[in-house]
mmCIF file of C-alpha atoms in Angstrom:
data_model
loop_
_atom_site.group_PDB
_atom_site.id
_atom_site.type_symbol
_atom_site.label_atom_id
_atom_site.label_comp_id
_atom_site.label_asym_id
_atom_site.label_seq_id
_atom_site.Cartn_x
_atom_site.Cartn_y
_atom_site.Cartn_z
ATOM 1 C CA UNK A 8 -10.719 7.268 -1.540
ATOM 2 C CA UNK A 9 -8.533 5.103 0.680
ATOM 3 C CA UNK A 10 -9.226 4.812 4.427
ATOM 4 C CA UNK A 11 -7.573 7.471 6.535
ATOM 5 C CA UNK A 12 -4.462 6.250 8.338
ATOM 6 C CA UNK A 13 -4.353 6.540 12.095
ATOM 7 C CA UNK A 14 -2.508 9.700 13.078
ATOM 8 C CA UNK A 15 -0.326 9.558 16.210
ATOM 9 C CA UNK A 16 -1.134 12.029 18.950
ATOM 10 C CA UNK A 17 0.824 15.172 18.256
ATOM 11 C CA UNK A 18 2.821 16.928 20.969
ATOM 12 C CA UNK A 19 4.329 20.450 20.749
ATOM 13 C CA UNK A 20 7.760 18.926 20.275
ATOM 14 C CA UNK A 21 6.442 16.733 17.451
ATOM 15 C CA UNK A 22 4.835 19.769 15.777
ATOM 16 C CA UNK A 23 8.102 21.705 16.009
ATOM 17 C CA UNK A 24 10.002 18.778 14.555
ATOM 18 C CA UNK A 25 7.485 18.363 11.742
ATOM 19 C CA UNK A 26 7.620 22.062 10.854
ATOM 20 C CA UNK A 27 11.413 21.991 10.841
ATOM 21 C CA UNK A 28 11.452 18.983 8.505
ATOM 22 C CA UNK A 29 9.011 20.780 6.226
ATOM 23 C CA UNK A 30 11.354 23.764 6.050
ATOM 24 C CA UNK A 31 14.236 21.622 4.796
ATOM 25 C CA UNK A 32 12.308 20.680 1.646
ATOM 26 C CA UNK A 33 12.052 24.287 0.492
ATOM 27 C CA UNK A 34 14.137 23.921 -2.717
ATOM 28 C CA UNK A 35 12.262 20.761 -3.737
ATOM 29 C CA UNK A 36 8.925 22.403 -2.940
ATOM 30 C CA UNK A 37 9.817 25.414 -5.099
ATOM 31 C CA UNK A 38 10.860 23.249 -8.059
ATOM 32 C CA UNK A 39 7.786 21.013 -7.857
ATOM 33 C CA UNK A 40 5.447 23.991 -7.327
ATOM 34 C CA UNK A 41 6.672 25.561 -10.581
ATOM 35 C CA UNK A 42 6.359 22.185 -12.306
ATOM 36 C CA UNK A 43 2.826 21.697 -10.942
ATOM 37 C CA UNK A 44 1.709 25.175 -11.976
ATOM 38 C CA UNK A 45 3.016 24.636 -15.507
ATOM 39 C CA UNK A 46 1.151 21.319 -15.778
ATOM 40 C CA UNK A 47 -1.972 22.287 -13.845
ATOM 41 C CA UNK A 48 -4.204 21.435 -16.809
ATOM 42 C CA UNK A 49 -3.219 17.804 -16.616
ATOM 43 C CA UNK A 50 -5.679 15.495 -14.902
ATOM 44 C CA UNK A 51 -2.993 13.715 -12.911
ATOM 45 C CA UNK A 52 0.166 15.397 -11.633
ATOM 46 C CA UNK A 53 3.624 14.433 -12.801
ATOM 47 C CA UNK A 54 5.466 11.747 -10.860
ATOM 48 C CA UNK A 55 7.880 14.129 -9.020
ATOM 49 C CA UNK A 56 4.982 16.370 -7.981
ATOM 50 C CA UNK A 57 2.978 13.401 -6.747
ATOM 51 C CA UNK A 58 5.994 12.064 -4.835
ATOM 52 C CA UNK A 59 6.572 15.375 -3.019
ATOM 53 C CA UNK A 60 2.887 15.749 -2.162
ATOM 54 C CA UNK A 61 2.833 12.177 -0.858
ATOM 55 C CA UNK A 62 5.921 12.931 1.230
ATOM 56 C CA UNK A 63 4.270 15.957 2.823
ATOM 57 C CA UNK A 64 1.042 14.015 3.407
ATOM 58 C CA UNK A 65 2.959 11.426 5.367
ATOM 59 C CA UNK A 66 4.897 14.082 7.289
ATOM 60 C CA UNK A 67 1.732 16.003 8.153
ATOM 61 C CA UNK A 68 -0.023 12.856 9.351
ATOM 62 C CA UNK A 69 2.963 11.662 11.375
ATOM 63 C CA UNK A 70 4.042 14.902 13.031
ATOM 64 C CA UNK A 71 1.168 17.387 12.755
ATOM 65 C CA UNK A 72 -1.770 15.199 13.841
ATOM 66 C CA UNK A 73 -3.629 15.445 10.543
ATOM 67 C CA UNK A 74 -6.074 12.733 9.469
ATOM 68 C CA UNK A 75 -5.604 11.993 5.784
ATOM 69 C CA UNK A 76 -8.939 11.251 4.137
ATOM 70 C CA UNK A 77 -7.251 9.723 1.109
ATOM 71 C CA UNK A 78 -8.490 12.278 -1.407
ATOM 72 C CA UNK A 79 -7.025 11.753 -4.892
ATOM 73 C CA UNK A 80 -4.125 14.068 -5.791
ATOM 74 C CA UNK A 81 -5.079 16.099 -8.852
ATOM 75 C CA UNK A 82 -2.845 18.563 -10.659
ATOM 76 C CA UNK A 83 -4.913 21.484 -9.410
ATOM 77 C CA UNK A 84 -4.700 20.343 -5.822
ATOM 78 C CA UNK A 85 -0.985 19.659 -6.061
ATOM 79 C CA UNK A 86 -0.284 23.071 -7.599
ATOM 80 C CA UNK A 87 -2.296 24.966 -4.975
ATOM 81 C CA UNK A 88 -0.835 22.973 -2.094
ATOM 82 C CA UNK A 89 2.772 23.275 -3.204
ATOM 83 C CA UNK A 90 2.382 26.998 -3.910
ATOM 84 C CA UNK A 91 1.355 27.523 -0.286
ATOM 85 C CA UNK A 92 4.032 25.081 0.857
ATOM 86 C CA UNK A 93 6.722 27.273 -0.738
ATOM 87 C CA UNK A 94 5.523 30.240 1.296
ATOM 88 C CA UNK A 95 5.385 28.235 4.510
ATOM 89 C CA UNK A 96 8.731 26.554 3.994
ATOM 90 C CA UNK A 97 10.263 29.978 3.298
ATOM 91 C CA UNK A 98 8.776 31.273 6.537
ATOM 92 C CA UNK A 99 10.032 28.179 8.346
ATOM 93 C CA UNK A 100 13.520 28.725 6.979
ATOM 94 C CA UNK A 101 13.430 32.314 8.249
ATOM 95 C CA UNK A 102 12.359 31.154 11.707
ATOM 96 C CA UNK A 103 15.009 28.455 11.739
ATOM 97 C CA UNK A 104 17.609 31.003 10.644
ATOM 98 C CA UNK A 105 16.689 33.288 13.530
ATOM 99 C CA UNK A 106 16.879 30.318 15.882
ATOM 100 C CA UNK A 107 20.342 29.382 14.593
ATOM 101 C CA UNK A 108 21.473 32.995 14.900
ATOM 102 C CA UNK A 109 20.200 33.142 18.476
ATOM 103 C CA UNK A 110 21.972 29.927 19.407
ATOM 104 C CA UNK A 111 25.170 31.239 17.855
ATOM 105 C CA UNK A 112 24.801 34.399 19.918
ATOM 106 C CA UNK A 113 24.424 32.302 23.074
ATOM 107 C CA UNK A 114 27.572 30.329 22.264
ATOM 108 C CA UNK A 115 29.491 33.508 21.499
ATOM 109 C CA UNK A 116 28.327 35.184 24.670
ATOM 110 C CA UNK A 117 29.162 32.190 26.869
ATOM 111 C CA UNK A 118 32.566 31.778 25.248
ATOM 112 C CA UNK A 119 33.327 35.443 25.798
ATOM 113 C CA UNK A 120 32.051 35.454 29.382
ATOM 114 C CA UNK A 121 33.486 32.187 30.608
ATOM 115 C CA UNK A 122 36.700 31.754 28.609
ATOM 116 C CA UNK A 123 37.351 35.234 27.221
ATOM 117 C CA UNK A 124 37.228 33.774 23.679
ATOM 118 C CA UNK A 125 36.305 36.027 20.746
ATOM 119 C CA UNK A 126 34.298 34.048 18.159
ATOM 120 C CA UNK A 127 32.755 36.926 16.232
ATOM 121 C CA UNK A 128 34.438 37.924 12.983
ATOM 122 C CA UNK A 129 33.334 41.530 13.253
ATOM 123 C CA UNK A 130 36.086 43.790 14.599
ATOM 124 C CA UNK A 131 33.497 45.982 16.295
ATOM 125 C CA UNK A 132 32.736 43.142 18.692
ATOM 126 C CA UNK A 133 36.387 42.394 19.458
ATOM 127 C CA UNK A 134 36.289 44.418 22.650
ATOM 128 C CA UNK A 135 36.840 43.573 26.271
ATOM 129 C CA UNK A 136 34.276 40.752 26.256
ATOM 130 C CA UNK A 137 31.038 40.367 28.220
ATOM 131 C CA UNK A 138 30.792 41.072 31.880
ATOM 132 C CA UNK A 139 28.522 39.270 34.330
ATOM 133 C CA UNK A 140 26.102 42.188 34.368
ATOM 134 C CA UNK A 141 25.887 42.027 30.559
ATOM 135 C CA UNK A 142 25.075 38.319 30.710
ATOM 136 C CA UNK A 143 22.385 38.888 33.340
ATOM 137 C CA UNK A 144 20.733 41.391 30.995
ATOM 138 C CA UNK A 145 21.067 39.221 27.874
ATOM 139 C CA UNK A 146 19.701 35.997 29.456
ATOM 140 C CA UNK A 147 16.066 37.151 29.904
ATOM 141 C CA UNK A 148 16.085 38.907 26.534
ATOM 142 C CA UNK A 149 17.467 35.795 24.827
ATOM 143 C CA UNK A 150 14.913 33.567 26.608
ATOM 144 C CA UNK A 151 12.033 35.731 25.387
ATOM 145 C CA UNK A 152 13.375 35.736 21.834
ATOM 146 C CA UNK A 153 13.867 31.955 21.955
ATOM 147 C CA UNK A 154 10.289 31.481 23.171
ATOM 148 C CA UNK A 155 8.926 33.728 20.413
ATOM 149 C CA UNK A 156 10.982 31.907 17.830
ATOM 150 C CA UNK A 157 9.685 28.497 18.925
ATOM 151 C CA UNK A 158 6.134 29.794 18.953
ATOM 152 C CA UNK A 159 6.630 31.074 15.430
ATOM 153 C CA UNK A 160 7.830 27.655 14.327
ATOM 154 C CA UNK A 161 4.894 26.040 16.127
ATOM 155 C CA UNK A 162 2.508 28.378 14.302
ATOM 156 C CA UNK A 163 4.056 27.433 10.974
ATOM 157 C CA UNK A 164 3.381 23.791 11.832
ATOM 158 C CA UNK A 165 -0.285 24.531 12.525
ATOM 159 C CA UNK A 166 -0.531 26.502 9.293
ATOM 160 C CA UNK A 167 1.070 23.556 7.492
ATOM 161 C CA UNK A 168 -1.616 21.257 8.865
ATOM 162 C CA UNK A 169 -4.374 23.660 7.811
ATOM 163 C CA UNK A 170 -2.977 23.783 4.284
ATOM 164 C CA UNK A 171 -3.001 20.006 4.026
ATOM 165 C CA UNK A 172 -6.575 19.904 5.316
ATOM 166 C CA UNK A 173 -7.600 22.598 2.830
ATOM 167 C CA UNK A 174 -6.102 21.098 -0.318
ATOM 168 C CA UNK A 175 -5.431 17.420 0.369
ATOM 169 C CA UNK A 176 -8.557 16.439 2.294
ATOM 170 C CA UNK A 177 -11.603 15.153 0.359
ATOM 171 C CA UNK A 178 -14.227 17.758 -0.403
ATOM 172 C CA UNK A 179 -17.805 17.467 0.802
ATOM 173 C CA UNK A 180 -18.982 16.179 -2.574
ATOM 174 C CA UNK A 181 -16.204 13.560 -2.592
ATOM 175 C CA UNK A 182 -17.180 12.424 0.899
ATOM 176 C CA UNK A 183 -20.813 12.157 -0.189
ATOM 177 C CA UNK A 184 -19.824 10.210 -3.308
ATOM 178 C CA UNK A 185 -17.754 7.840 -1.172
ATOM 179 C CA UNK A 186 -20.674 7.335 1.209
ATOM 180 C CA UNK A 187 -23.039 6.684 -1.686
ATOM 181 C CA UNK A 188 -20.589 4.166 -3.123
ATOM 182 C CA UNK A 189 -20.293 2.407 0.226
ATOM 183 C CA UNK A 190 -24.070 2.293 0.596
ATOM 184 C CA UNK A 191 -24.440 0.929 -2.926
ATOM 185 C CA UNK A 192 -21.920 -1.817 -2.241
ATOM 186 C CA UNK A 193 -23.601 -2.637 1.081
ATOM 187 C CA UNK A 194 -26.975 -2.775 -0.606
ATOM 188 C CA UNK A 195 -25.690 -5.082 -3.328
ATOM 189 C CA UNK A 196 -24.065 -7.298 -0.706
ATOM 190 C CA UNK A 197 -27.342 -7.430 1.194
ATOM 191 C CA UNK A 198 -29.230 -8.492 -1.928
ATOM 192 C CA UNK A 199 -26.640 -11.153 -2.691
ATOM 193 C CA UNK A 200 -26.904 -12.476 0.858
ATOM 194 C CA UNK A 201 -30.696 -12.512 0.595
ATOM 195 C CA UNK A 202 -30.611 -14.429 -2.701
ATOM 196 C CA UNK A 203 -28.073 -16.863 -1.269
ATOM 197 C CA UNK A 204 -30.347 -17.471 1.717
ATOM 198 C CA UNK A 205 -33.302 -18.073 -0.612
ATOM 199 C CA UNK A 206 -31.199 -20.575 -2.531
ATOM 200 C CA UNK A 207 -30.282 -22.358 0.686
ATOM 201 C CA UNK A 208 -33.941 -22.562 1.746
ATOM 202 C CA UNK A 209 -34.896 -23.906 -1.675
ATOM 203 C CA UNK A 210 -32.206 -26.604 -1.454
ATOM 204 C CA UNK A 211 -33.313 -27.562 2.047
ATOM 205 C CA UNK A 212 -36.910 -27.888 0.863
ATOM 206 C CA UNK A 213 -35.931 -29.796 -2.277
ATOM 207 C CA UNK A 214 -33.347 -32.143 -0.798
ATOM 208 C CA UNK A 215 -34.706 -32.501 2.742
ATOM 209 C CA UNK A 216 -38.387 -31.881 3.420
ATOM 210 C CA UNK A 217 -39.587 -32.880 -0.043
ATOM 211 C CA UNK A 218 -37.690 -36.177 0.018
ATOM 212 C CA UNK A 219 -39.095 -37.048 3.436
ATOM 213 C CA UNK A 220 -42.621 -36.259 2.190
ATOM 214 C CA UNK A 221 -42.075 -38.567 -0.786
ATOM 215 C CA UNK A 222 -40.833 -41.317 1.535
ATOM 216 C CA UNK A 223 -43.878 -40.806 3.753
ATOM 217 C CA UNK A 224 -46.210 -41.210 0.770
ATOM 218 C CA UNK A 225 -44.433 -44.413 -0.279
ATOM 219 C CA UNK A 226 -44.767 -45.862 3.217
ATOM 220 C CA UNK A 227 -48.459 -45.027 3.363
ATOM 221 C CA UNK A 228 -49.139 -46.610 -0.038
ATOM 222 C CA UNK A 229 -47.125 -49.692 0.947
ATOM 223 C CA UNK A 230 -49.113 -50.030 4.166
ATOM 224 C CA UNK A 231 -52.353 -49.666 2.221
ATOM 225 C CA UNK A 232 -51.367 -52.416 -0.234
ATOM 226 C CA UNK A 233 -50.279 -54.793 2.533
ATOM 227 C CA UNK A 234 -53.444 -54.316 4.547
ATOM 228 C CA UNK A 235 -55.753 -55.007 1.574
ATOM 229 C CA UNK A 236 -58.800 -53.076 0.401
ATOM 230 C CA UNK A 237 -61.122 -54.755 2.914
ATOM 231 C CA UNK A 238 -59.024 -54.046 5.975
ATOM 232 C CA UNK A 239 -60.133 -51.578 8.580
ATOM 233 C CA UNK A 240 -58.596 -48.191 8.023
ATOM 234 C CA UNK A 241 -57.810 -48.774 4.349
ATOM 235 C CA UNK A 242 -59.841 -45.713 3.418
ATOM 236 C CA UNK A 243 -57.855 -43.611 5.874
ATOM 237 C CA UNK A 244 -54.591 -44.946 4.439
ATOM 238 C CA UNK A 245 -55.773 -44.142 0.917
ATOM 239 C CA UNK A 246 -56.666 -40.592 2.009
ATOM 240 C CA UNK A 247 -53.294 -40.256 3.741
ATOM 241 C CA UNK A 248 -51.572 -41.282 0.506
ATOM 242 C CA UNK A 249 -53.435 -38.603 -1.460
ATOM 243 C CA UNK A 250 -52.554 -36.001 1.172
ATOM 244 C CA UNK A 251 -48.901 -37.029 0.993
ATOM 245 C CA UNK A 252 -48.921 -36.619 -2.794
ATOM 246 C CA UNK A 253 -50.535 -33.173 -2.428
ATOM 247 C CA UNK A 254 -47.939 -32.273 0.202
ATOM 248 C CA UNK A 255 -45.139 -33.128 -2.234
ATOM 249 C CA UNK A 256 -46.782 -31.009 -4.946
ATOM 250 C CA UNK A 257 -47.200 -28.059 -2.578
ATOM 251 C CA UNK A 258 -43.606 -28.334 -1.425
ATOM 252 C CA UNK A 259 -42.383 -28.273 -5.016
ATOM 253 C CA UNK A 260 -44.442 -25.150 -5.694
ATOM 254 C CA UNK A 261 -43.162 -23.441 -2.551
ATOM 255 C CA UNK A 262 -39.551 -24.338 -3.349
ATOM 256 C CA UNK A 263 -39.983 -23.060 -6.915
ATOM 257 C CA UNK A 264 -41.462 -19.767 -5.704
ATOM 258 C CA UNK A 265 -38.665 -19.293 -3.181
ATOM 259 C CA UNK A 266 -36.082 -19.525 -5.949
ATOM 260 C CA UNK A 267 -36.290 -21.722 -9.037
ATOM 261 C CA UNK A 268 -33.213 -23.881 -9.490
ATOM 262 C CA UNK A 269 -33.411 -23.517 -13.266
ATOM 263 C CA UNK A 270 -32.704 -19.798 -12.922
ATOM 264 C CA UNK A 271 -29.010 -20.532 -12.453
ATOM 265 C CA UNK A 272 -28.738 -23.446 -14.868
ATOM 266 C CA UNK A 273 -31.017 -22.478 -17.754
ATOM 267 C CA UNK A 274 -31.358 -18.730 -17.394
ATOM 268 C CA UNK A 275 -34.273 -16.350 -17.068
ATOM 269 C CA UNK A 276 -36.276 -17.082 -20.226
ATOM 270 C CA UNK A 277 -37.414 -20.689 -19.446
ATOM 271 C CA UNK A 278 -38.210 -19.658 -15.864
ATOM 272 C CA UNK A 279 -40.390 -16.771 -17.038
ATOM 273 C CA UNK A 280 -42.116 -18.975 -19.612
ATOM 274 C CA UNK A 281 -42.928 -21.494 -16.905
ATOM 275 C CA UNK A 282 -44.078 -18.708 -14.612
ATOM 276 C CA UNK A 283 -46.331 -17.244 -17.299
ATOM 277 C CA UNK A 284 -47.774 -20.654 -18.177
ATOM 278 C CA UNK A 285 -48.792 -21.194 -14.531
ATOM 279 C CA UNK A 286 -50.218 -17.694 -14.057
ATOM 280 C CA UNK A 287 -53.839 -17.500 -12.880
ATOM 281 C CA UNK A 288 -54.591 -14.867 -15.559
ATOM 282 C CA UNK A 289 -53.795 -15.754 -19.211
ATOM 283 C CA UNK A 290 -50.473 -14.097 -19.844
ATOM 284 C CA UNK A 291 -48.248 -13.623 -22.901
ATOM 285 C CA UNK A 292 -44.480 -13.332 -22.701
ATOM 286 C CA UNK A 293 -42.514 -11.219 -25.219
ATOM 287 C CA UNK A 294 -38.813 -12.066 -24.918
ATOM 288 C CA UNK A 295 -36.202 -9.967 -26.708
ATOM 289 C CA UNK A 296 -32.945 -10.461 -24.834
ATOM 290 C CA UNK A 297 -30.204 -11.721 -27.180
ATOM 291 C CA UNK A 298 -27.560 -12.172 -24.463
ATOM 292 C CA UNK A 299 -27.908 -13.427 -20.927
ATOM 293 C CA UNK A 300 -28.012 -10.627 -18.299
ATOM 294 C CA UNK A 301 -26.003 -10.818 -15.052
ATOM 295 C CA UNK A 302 -27.279 -13.241 -12.421
ATOM 296 C CA UNK A 303 -28.457 -10.579 -9.968
ATOM 297 C CA UNK A 304 -30.447 -8.874 -12.733
ATOM 298 C CA UNK A 305 -32.103 -12.170 -13.697
ATOM 299 C CA UNK A 306 -33.038 -12.806 -10.085
ATOM 300 C CA UNK A 307 -34.553 -9.348 -9.668
ATOM 301 C CA UNK A 308 -36.527 -9.628 -12.908
ATOM 302 C CA UNK A 309 -37.879 -13.004 -11.832
ATOM 303 C CA UNK A 310 -39.147 -11.681 -8.481
ATOM 304 C CA UNK A 311 -40.620 -8.583 -10.122
ATOM 305 C CA UNK A 312 -42.564 -10.623 -12.672
ATOM 306 C CA UNK A 313 -43.638 -13.271 -10.143
ATOM 307 C CA UNK A 314 -44.859 -10.737 -7.573
ATOM 308 C CA UNK A 315 -46.605 -8.581 -10.158
ATOM 309 C CA UNK A 316 -48.442 -11.525 -11.717
ATOM 310 C CA UNK A 317 -49.548 -12.579 -8.238
ATOM 311 C CA UNK A 318 -50.947 -9.084 -7.658
ATOM 312 C CA UNK A 319 -52.670 -9.200 -11.047
ATOM 313 C CA UNK A 320 -54.363 -12.466 -10.122
ATOM 314 C CA UNK A 321 -55.430 -11.213 -6.675
ATOM 315 C CA UNK A 322 -56.491 -7.624 -7.243
ATOM 316 C CA UNK A 323 -56.773 -6.575 -10.890
ATOM 317 C CA UNK A 324 -59.773 -8.562 -12.147
ATOM 318 C CA UNK A 325 -57.994 -8.689 -15.502
ATOM 319 C CA UNK A 326 -58.843 -11.041 -18.338
ATOM 320 C CA UNK A 327 -55.318 -11.050 -19.667
ATOM 321 C CA UNK A 328 -51.781 -9.777 -19.031
ATOM 322 C CA UNK A 329 -48.573 -9.310 -20.993
ATOM 323 C CA UNK A 330 -44.945 -9.462 -19.912
ATOM 324 C CA UNK A 331 -42.343 -7.862 -22.155
ATOM 325 C CA UNK A 332 -38.621 -8.241 -21.448
ATOM 326 C CA UNK A 333 -36.061 -6.541 -23.673
ATOM 327 C CA UNK A 334 -32.444 -5.478 -23.520
ATOM 328 C CA UNK A 335 -31.679 -1.860 -24.306
ATOM 329 C CA UNK A 336 -28.294 -0.438 -25.142
ATOM 330 C CA UNK A 337 -25.106 -1.614 -26.828
ATOM 331 C CA UNK A 338 -25.155 -5.022 -25.129
ATOM 332 C CA UNK A 339 -26.950 -6.369 -28.194
ATOM 333 C CA UNK A 340 -23.554 -6.288 -29.880
ATOM 334 C CA UNK A 341 -22.269 -8.789 -27.336
ATOM 335 C CA UNK A 342 -19.305 -6.715 -26.179
ATOM 336 C CA UNK A 343 -18.703 -7.208 -22.431
ATOM 337 C CA UNK A 344 -17.371 -3.661 -21.994
ATOM 338 C CA UNK A 345 -20.363 -2.113 -23.734
ATOM 339 C CA UNK A 346 -22.730 -4.415 -21.872
ATOM 340 C CA UNK A 347 -22.104 -2.399 -18.729
ATOM 341 C CA UNK A 348 -24.058 0.483 -20.285
ATOM 342 C CA UNK A 349 -27.029 -1.724 -21.159
ATOM 343 C CA UNK A 350 -30.266 -2.141 -19.213
ATOM 344 C CA UNK A 351 -32.999 -4.755 -19.001
ATOM 345 C CA UNK A 352 -36.409 -3.256 -19.686
ATOM 346 C CA UNK A 353 -39.400 -5.111 -18.187
ATOM 347 C CA UNK A 354 -43.051 -4.132 -18.741
ATOM 348 C CA UNK A 355 -45.953 -6.001 -17.111
ATOM 349 C CA UNK A 356 -49.389 -4.801 -18.199
ATOM 350 C CA UNK A 357 -52.938 -6.030 -17.687
ATOM 351 C CA UNK A 358 -56.447 -4.991 -18.716
ATOM 352 C CA UNK A 359 -57.836 -4.974 -15.193
ATOM 353 C CA UNK A 360 -59.687 -2.330 -13.209
ATOM 354 C CA UNK A 361 -56.570 -0.315 -12.342
ATOM 355 C CA UNK A 362 -56.254 1.771 -9.202
ATOM 356 C CA UNK A 363 -53.026 0.165 -8.015
ATOM 357 C CA UNK A 364 -50.804 2.358 -5.838
ATOM 358 C CA UNK A 365 -47.415 1.951 -4.195
ATOM 359 C CA UNK A 366 -48.149 1.928 -0.485
ATOM 360 C CA UNK A 367 -45.535 1.382 2.236
ATOM 361 C CA UNK A 368 -45.589 -2.147 3.575
ATOM 362 C CA UNK A 369 -47.371 -3.607 0.545
ATOM 363 C CA UNK A 370 -46.165 -5.723 -2.361
ATOM 364 C CA UNK A 371 -45.508 -2.983 -4.896
ATOM 365 C CA UNK A 372 -43.546 -0.953 -2.339
ATOM 366 C CA UNK A 373 -41.410 -4.019 -1.639
ATOM 367 C CA UNK A 374 -40.824 -4.492 -5.354
ATOM 368 C CA UNK A 375 -39.871 -0.839 -5.771
ATOM 369 C CA UNK A 376 -37.409 -1.190 -2.888
ATOM 370 C CA UNK A 377 -35.860 -4.314 -4.352
ATOM 371 C CA UNK A 378 -35.522 -2.712 -7.786
ATOM 372 C CA UNK A 379 -33.972 0.408 -6.244
ATOM 373 C CA UNK A 380 -31.555 -1.783 -4.283
ATOM 374 C CA UNK A 381 -30.425 -3.287 -7.586
ATOM 375 C CA UNK A 382 -29.822 0.219 -8.978
ATOM 376 C CA UNK A 383 -32.966 0.263 -11.128
ATOM 377 C CA UNK A 384 -36.229 2.155 -11.287
ATOM 378 C CA UNK A 385 -39.878 1.109 -11.105
ATOM 379 C CA UNK A 386 -42.710 3.160 -12.600
ATOM 380 C CA UNK A 387 -46.394 2.388 -12.062
ATOM 381 C CA UNK A 388 -49.264 3.630 -14.207
ATOM 382 C CA UNK A 389 -52.676 2.463 -13.022
ATOM 383 C CA UNK A 390 -55.560 4.886 -13.487
ATOM 384 C CA UNK A 391 -59.010 3.993 -12.179
ATOM 385 C CA UNK A 392 -60.652 1.700 -14.715
ATOM 386 C CA UNK A 393 -57.300 0.444 -15.974
ATOM 387 C CA UNK A 394 -55.179 -0.575 -17.623
ATOM 388 C CA UNK A 395 -52.226 -1.094 -15.263
ATOM 389 C CA UNK A 396 -48.637 -0.925 -16.432
ATOM 390 C CA UNK A 397 -45.556 -1.681 -14.322
ATOM 391 C CA UNK A 398 -42.303 -0.673 -15.978
ATOM 392 C CA UNK A 399 -38.911 -1.649 -14.551
ATOM 393 C CA UNK A 400 -35.462 -0.699 -15.833
ATOM 394 C CA UNK A 401 -32.444 -2.550 -14.404
ATOM 395 C CA UNK A 402 -28.858 -1.644 -15.364
ATOM 396 C CA UNK A 403 -26.573 -4.506 -16.307
ATOM 397 C CA UNK A 404 -23.462 -2.875 -14.805
#
C-alpha cells in the first residue's frame, strides 16, 4: 500500500462542489460499473475501470476530506464501489435537477414581478404575472426548498465519502500485513546496521589498536636488545615484550569474534572450519551447501554457531559436538529465482548433560531473537542427561 496523501480540510462548500462533480460523471460511472461487474472475476480491473476509480479517489480526497490508505484496486472492489457510485450519482443528478428547477423558478418569478416578462412556455402560467404579495409568499418557501436541496446534496457528498472508505480503504488484514511488512523491513535494517557496526569495530581493532600493540612490542624488544641482558630492568623489558605479544594475540581473537573479515571475502565455510578447529570441545563440521547463501544469512549462521559452541564449552560438559549445515530447497539447482524459496538448515548437537533452556536475558534467548529477526526459527531439544540439539532454519529470501 502507498502512503495516504494529505487531504485538505473540507468545508461545506467544498463538499457541495465535490458532490456536484461526482454527479456529472454519472454516464461514465454507469458504463464502467457494468464493465466492472462483467469482469469481476479478473484479479485486476480493466484500464477504464481503474482510471474512473482513480479519478473518484482523487476527487474524494480533494473535496470530501477522505484519507486514502492506498489500498490496491481489485476488480471486486471496483465493481462494488462503482455500483454504489451509480446510485449516488443518480441521486446527485436528481438533487441538482431540483436545484436547477428552483433557480429557474426564481428567475421566472423575478422577471414576471419586476419586468412583467413571461418566460414560462406553459400557457396556463401566461396570466397577469406575479404580484408583490405573491413574491412575499414564494420567497420563504423557495428559501426553505433551496436549503433542503443543498442539504440533500451535502448528504450525498457524505455518503460518497463513506462509500470510498468502505470499498477503497485498506481492510484490517491489509493494514496488519502492511504493519508486519514495515516491521520486517525495520528489523532487517536494524540487523544490517548492527552487522555494519560490528564490521567497523573489527576494522578499528585490526587497523588501529592491533597495529599500535605490535609497534609497542617492537619498541620494547628494541629497548631490551639495546640495554643488553645484564642491564638493570632487562627482565622487566623481556616480560613487557611477552605481554605485548599476548596483547596482540588477544586483540586478534577479539577482532575475529566480533566479525571475521574472511566471512565477506571467503564465505561461511572456511570461517566455520576455523571456528570448529578452535572450539574448546572437539567438534566436527558437516558442510553441504553447494551455493553461497546471502550475506546476512551467513552472518547469522556464524553467530549462531559461535555462540552455541561457546555455550557447549561453558555449560554442557560434553566430550564432543557436531555442526551440520545444509541447504534445503530448490536452491541446489542454482537458479536465483528458486533460491528465494530455499533455507539454510543448521544443527548443533553435543553429548553433554543437557538441561539447556531458553531464558530471557541469556545467550540462547539472544540467539533465538537474532534468528527470528532474520526471519528464521530456532528449536532447542535438551532433556536432562542430554544430548542437546539446537536446530536453526534460515530462509534465503
